[in-house]
Coordinates of C-alpha atoms and ligand atoms in Angstrom, one line a residue:
M67 CA -59.6 -76.7 95.9
T68 CA -63.2 -76.3 95.0
G69 CA -64.7 -75.0 91.8
L70 CA -62.8 -73.8 88.7
P71 CA -59.4 -72.1 89.3
T72 CA -59.6 -68.3 89.0
P73 CA -58.0 -67.3 85.6
L74 CA -55.1 -64.8 85.6
A75 CA -56.3 -61.3 84.6
L76 CA -54.0 -58.4 83.8
D77 CA -56.4 -55.9 85.4
A78 CA -56.0 -57.7 88.7
I79 CA -52.2 -57.9 88.4
R80 CA -51.3 -54.4 87.1
P81 CA -52.4 -52.5 90.2
H82 CA -50.1 -54.7 92.4
L83 CA -47.1 -54.2 90.2
A84 CA -44.8 -51.9 91.9
T85 CA -41.9 -52.3 89.4
R86 CA -39.8 -49.9 87.5
V87 CA -38.8 -52.0 84.5
I88 CA -40.1 -55.5 84.7
G89 CA -43.7 -55.9 83.4
T90 CA -44.0 -52.4 81.9
T91 CA -45.0 -54.5 78.9
L92 CA -47.0 -57.4 80.2
L93 CA -48.6 -59.9 77.9
L94 CA -51.0 -62.7 78.9
H95 CA -51.8 -65.6 76.6
D96 CA -54.3 -68.4 77.1
E97 CA -52.1 -71.0 75.4
V98 CA -48.6 -70.9 73.8
D99 CA -46.1 -73.5 73.0
S100 CA -43.5 -72.0 75.3
T101 CA -43.4 -68.5 76.9
N102 CA -39.6 -68.5 76.4
R103 CA -40.1 -69.1 72.7
V104 CA -42.8 -66.4 72.3
L105 CA -40.6 -63.9 74.2
A106 CA -37.4 -64.7 72.2
D107 CA -39.4 -63.9 69.0
L108 CA -40.6 -60.6 70.6
A109 CA -36.9 -59.8 71.6
H110 CA -35.8 -60.3 68.0
Q111 CA -38.5 -57.8 67.0
G112 CA -37.1 -55.2 69.5
A113 CA -39.3 -55.8 72.6
P114 CA -38.3 -53.5 75.5
D115 CA -36.3 -54.4 78.5
G116 CA -38.5 -56.0 81.2
T117 CA -41.1 -57.4 78.7
V118 CA -43.1 -60.2 80.4
V119 CA -45.0 -63.0 78.8
V120 CA -47.4 -65.1 80.9
A121 CA -49.5 -68.0 79.8
E122 CA -52.3 -70.1 81.3
S123 CA -50.9 -73.2 79.6
Q124 CA -48.0 -74.3 77.5
T125 CA -48.2 -77.1 74.9
A126 CA -44.4 -77.5 74.7
G127 CA -43.1 -76.1 78.0
R128 CA -39.3 -76.5 78.1
G129 CA -37.2 -77.4 81.1
R130 CA -33.4 -77.4 81.6
L131 CA -31.2 -79.9 79.8
G132 CA -33.7 -80.5 77.1
R133 CA -36.5 -81.7 79.4
T134 CA -40.2 -80.8 79.1
W135 CA -42.0 -78.8 81.7
L136 CA -45.5 -79.9 82.7
S137 CA -47.8 -77.0 82.0
P138 CA -51.5 -77.8 82.5
R139 CA -54.0 -74.9 82.2
G140 CA -55.0 -72.6 85.0
L141 CA -53.1 -74.2 87.9
N142 CA -49.5 -72.9 87.8
L143 CA -47.4 -69.9 86.7
Y144 CA -45.5 -70.0 83.4
V145 CA -43.8 -66.7 82.9
S146 CA -40.9 -65.4 80.9
I147 CA -39.1 -62.1 81.4
L148 CA -36.8 -60.3 79.0
L149 CA -33.6 -58.8 80.6
A150 CA -32.2 -56.7 77.8
R151 CA -30.1 -54.2 79.7
T152 CA -26.4 -54.6 78.8
L153 CA -24.9 -56.1 82.0
P154 CA -21.2 -56.7 82.4
P155 CA -20.2 -60.3 81.7
E156 CA -19.4 -60.9 85.4
T157 CA -23.1 -60.0 86.3
V158 CA -24.8 -61.8 83.3
T159 CA -23.6 -65.2 84.5
W160 CA -25.5 -64.6 87.8
T161 CA -28.8 -64.2 86.0
P162 CA -30.1 -67.7 86.7
M163 CA -29.3 -67.3 90.4
L164 CA -30.8 -63.8 90.5
A165 CA -34.0 -65.3 89.2
A166 CA -33.9 -68.1 91.7
L167 CA -33.5 -65.6 94.5
A168 CA -36.5 -63.7 93.2
V169 CA -38.7 -66.8 93.2
F170 CA -37.4 -67.8 96.7
R171 CA -38.2 -64.3 98.1
A172 CA -41.7 -64.2 96.5
I173 CA -42.6 -67.6 97.9
R174 CA -41.3 -66.6 101.3
T175 CA -43.3 -63.4 101.2
L176 CA -46.6 -65.2 100.6
T177 CA -46.1 -68.4 102.6
I178 CA -44.3 -69.7 105.7
L179 CA -42.8 -72.6 103.8
D180 CA -39.2 -73.7 104.4
V181 CA -37.9 -72.9 100.9
R182 CA -34.3 -73.5 99.8
L183 CA -32.4 -73.3 96.5
K184 CA -30.5 -76.1 94.8
W185 CA -27.7 -75.0 92.5
P186 CA -28.1 -73.5 90.0
N187 CA -31.7 -72.5 90.2
D188 CA -34.2 -75.1 91.4
V189 CA -36.5 -74.0 94.2
L190 CA -37.3 -76.6 96.7
A191 CA -39.8 -76.9 99.5
I192 CA -38.2 -78.8 102.5
R193 CA -40.6 -81.1 104.4
G194 CA -39.4 -83.8 106.8
G195 CA -35.8 -83.1 105.8
V196 CA -36.6 -83.8 102.1
G197 CA -36.5 -81.2 99.4
R198 CA -39.1 -81.4 96.6
K199 CA -39.1 -79.2 93.5
L200 CA -41.5 -76.3 93.6
A201 CA -40.2 -74.2 90.7
G202 CA -37.6 -74.3 87.9
I203 CA -35.9 -71.7 85.8
L204 CA -34.7 -71.8 82.2
V205 CA -32.5 -69.0 81.0
D206 CA -32.0 -68.6 77.2
A207 CA -29.6 -66.2 75.6
V208 CA -31.3 -64.4 72.7
G209 CA -30.4 -61.8 70.0
T210 CA -32.4 -58.5 70.1
G211 CA -33.6 -56.2 67.4
P212 CA -32.0 -55.3 64.1
T213 CA -28.7 -54.4 65.8
S214 CA -28.4 -57.9 67.3
G215 CA -27.6 -57.0 70.9
R216 CA -27.5 -59.9 73.4
A217 CA -30.2 -60.3 76.1
V218 CA -31.6 -63.1 78.2
V219 CA -35.0 -64.6 78.5
V220 CA -35.6 -65.8 82.0
G221 CA -38.4 -68.5 82.0
I222 CA -39.9 -69.4 85.4
G223 CA -42.3 -72.2 86.1
I224 CA -43.8 -72.4 89.6
N225 CA -46.1 -75.3 90.6
V226 CA -48.8 -73.3 92.4
N227 CA -52.2 -75.0 92.7
M228 CA -51.4 -78.3 91.2
P229 CA -52.8 -81.3 93.3
L230 CA -50.6 -84.3 93.8
D231 CA -52.7 -86.5 91.5
A232 CA -52.1 -84.0 88.6
F233 CA -48.4 -84.9 88.7
P234 CA -47.3 -88.0 86.7
K235 CA -46.6 -90.9 89.2
E236 CA -42.9 -90.8 88.6
L237 CA -42.7 -87.1 89.7
R238 CA -44.8 -87.4 92.9
A239 CA -41.8 -88.2 95.2
T240 CA -39.6 -85.4 93.9
A241 CA -42.0 -82.5 92.7
T242 CA -44.5 -80.5 94.7
S243 CA -46.7 -77.4 94.5
L244 CA -47.6 -74.6 96.9
L245 CA -51.0 -76.1 97.3
I246 CA -49.6 -79.5 98.4
E247 CA -47.1 -77.8 100.8
T248 CA -49.4 -75.2 102.3
G249 CA -52.7 -77.0 102.1
S250 CA -54.4 -74.0 100.6
P251 CA -54.7 -72.5 97.1
V252 CA -52.4 -69.5 96.4
D253 CA -53.5 -66.5 94.4
R254 CA -51.5 -66.7 91.2
G255 CA -51.9 -63.0 90.3
R256 CA -50.6 -62.0 93.7
L257 CA -47.7 -64.4 93.4
L258 CA -46.8 -63.1 89.9
A259 CA -46.9 -59.5 91.0
T260 CA -44.7 -60.3 94.1
L261 CA -42.3 -62.3 91.9
L262 CA -41.9 -59.5 89.3
G263 CA -41.4 -57.0 92.1
E264 CA -38.6 -59.0 93.6
L265 CA -37.0 -59.5 90.2
D266 CA -37.2 -55.8 89.4
R267 CA -35.4 -54.9 92.6
L268 CA -32.7 -57.5 92.1
Y269 CA -32.2 -56.7 88.4
D270 CA -31.9 -53.0 89.2
H271 CA -29.4 -53.7 92.0
A272 CA -27.2 -56.0 90.0
G273 CA -27.2 -53.6 87.0
T274 CA -26.1 -50.8 89.3
H275 CA -23.9 -52.5 91.8
G276 CA -22.7 -55.7 90.2
P277 CA -23.3 -59.2 91.4
D278 CA -21.7 -59.2 94.9
D279 CA -24.9 -58.8 96.9
I280 CA -26.8 -61.2 94.7
E281 CA -24.0 -63.8 95.3
A282 CA -24.1 -63.2 99.1
A283 CA -27.9 -63.6 99.3
Y284 CA -27.9 -66.6 97.0
R285 CA -25.3 -68.4 99.2
V286 CA -27.5 -67.9 102.2
A287 CA -30.5 -69.4 100.4
C288 CA -28.7 -72.2 98.7
D289 CA -28.7 -75.6 100.3
T290 CA -26.1 -77.1 97.9
I291 CA -23.0 -75.4 99.2
G292 CA -21.1 -77.5 101.8
K293 CA -23.1 -80.7 100.9
P294 CA -22.0 -84.0 99.5
V295 CA -23.5 -84.1 96.0
R296 CA -23.6 -86.1 92.8
I297 CA -23.5 -84.1 89.6
E298 CA -25.2 -85.6 86.6
L299 CA -23.4 -84.0 83.7
I300 CA -24.9 -83.6 80.2
G301 CA -24.6 -87.1 78.6
S302 CA -24.6 -89.6 81.4
E303 CA -21.4 -88.9 83.3
K304 CA -21.8 -88.7 87.0
I305 CA -19.3 -87.2 89.5
E306 CA -19.5 -87.3 93.3
G307 CA -17.8 -84.9 95.7
T308 CA -18.5 -82.0 98.0
A309 CA -19.9 -78.7 96.8
E310 CA -17.3 -76.5 98.4
G311 CA -18.4 -73.1 97.0
L312 CA -19.1 -71.0 93.9
A313 CA -16.7 -69.6 91.4
S314 CA -16.8 -65.8 90.6
D315 CA -19.1 -66.5 87.6
G316 CA -21.5 -68.6 89.7
A317 CA -20.1 -72.0 88.6
L318 CA -20.3 -74.7 91.3
R319 CA -16.8 -75.7 92.7
L320 CA -16.8 -79.4 93.3
L321 CA -14.1 -81.0 95.4
T322 CA -13.9 -84.6 94.1
K323 CA -12.9 -87.6 96.1
N324 CA -9.4 -87.6 94.6
G325 CA -8.8 -84.0 95.8
K326 CA -9.4 -82.2 92.5
V327 CA -11.6 -79.1 92.3
L328 CA -13.8 -79.0 89.2
E329 CA -15.9 -76.0 88.1
I330 CA -19.3 -77.2 87.0
R331 CA -21.3 -74.9 84.7
A332 CA -24.1 -77.2 83.6
G333 CA -25.6 -80.3 85.1
D334 CA -28.1 -81.7 87.6
V335 CA -27.2 -81.7 91.3
V336 CA -28.4 -84.5 93.6
H337 CA -28.0 -83.7 97.3
L338 CA -26.7 -86.8 98.9
R339 CA -27.8 -85.8 102.4
Ligands
BTN56 C1 -36.3 -76.6 84.8 O1 -36.2 -77.6 84.1 O2 -36.2 -76.6 86.1 C2 -36.7 -75.3 84.2 C3 -38.2 -75.1 84.0 C4 -38.6 -73.8 83.3 C5 -40.1 -73.8 83.0 C6 -40.5 -72.4 82.5 S1 -42.3 -72.3 82.4 C7 -42.1 -70.8 81.6 C8 -40.9 -70.9 80.7 N1 -41.3 -71.4 79.4 C9 -40.8 -72.6 79.1 O3 -41.0 -73.2 78.1 N2 -40.0 -72.9 80.2 C10 -40.0 -71.9 81.2

């Protein structure tokens, strides 16, 4: 990429935002600790359903399982979305997969990359048979407003225009960006508007019809199902087996070598081939 990256600008995003709920309140910050933290605070103060917080950089970007999320200024997307509609429990547990599907569809709309999902919500670019992580999602449950309803903050990080040398050496084999994969910079404002549009449609659909269609679309996009995998559980326990499918709440059903089926709700999946 030549020159300085184009900053995100609300005036350039709003006209492309064909959404009903998501982004009706859209806040852009130059720097925050974590967009998920900022949005959780706003949720406590009664922020409306669909509120979106975007930042150009994060000083304490959070990843899944207590990790940090690399958040340099101006290169990527760091966005959090408040989903405050009261969804039935059987739909709420699909929120991480719904968000992954929205990212998957947005990237497929703007690029011709071979994108796949790794359970529960990593977005991978497949090149030479190898999947590298393009985007990650962190879903936090939060209380809302004085009446303490429950809602979720969906935090999405997409590596957009990050060159390979901006990744720490230890991530270069496993992480990637749209710039690295496509060879050209991607307009972050357009990607954000497309992502919020996909999320709006999926959220509306799940709220009205339940999770069945989300589940069906997720299964098609997900590379994990049917694969031999290693699950790295919280702590350091590892289990190998075959990811034989999904439970009704979205948990991964793992058929272990001794024939037992375990339902995994948190952990890191490694595809073994
Ligand atoms: C993962 O570990 O795969 C999840 C990464 C989630 C990162 C995003 S960036 C925007 C939002 N704010 C955060 O602090 N984390 C999420």
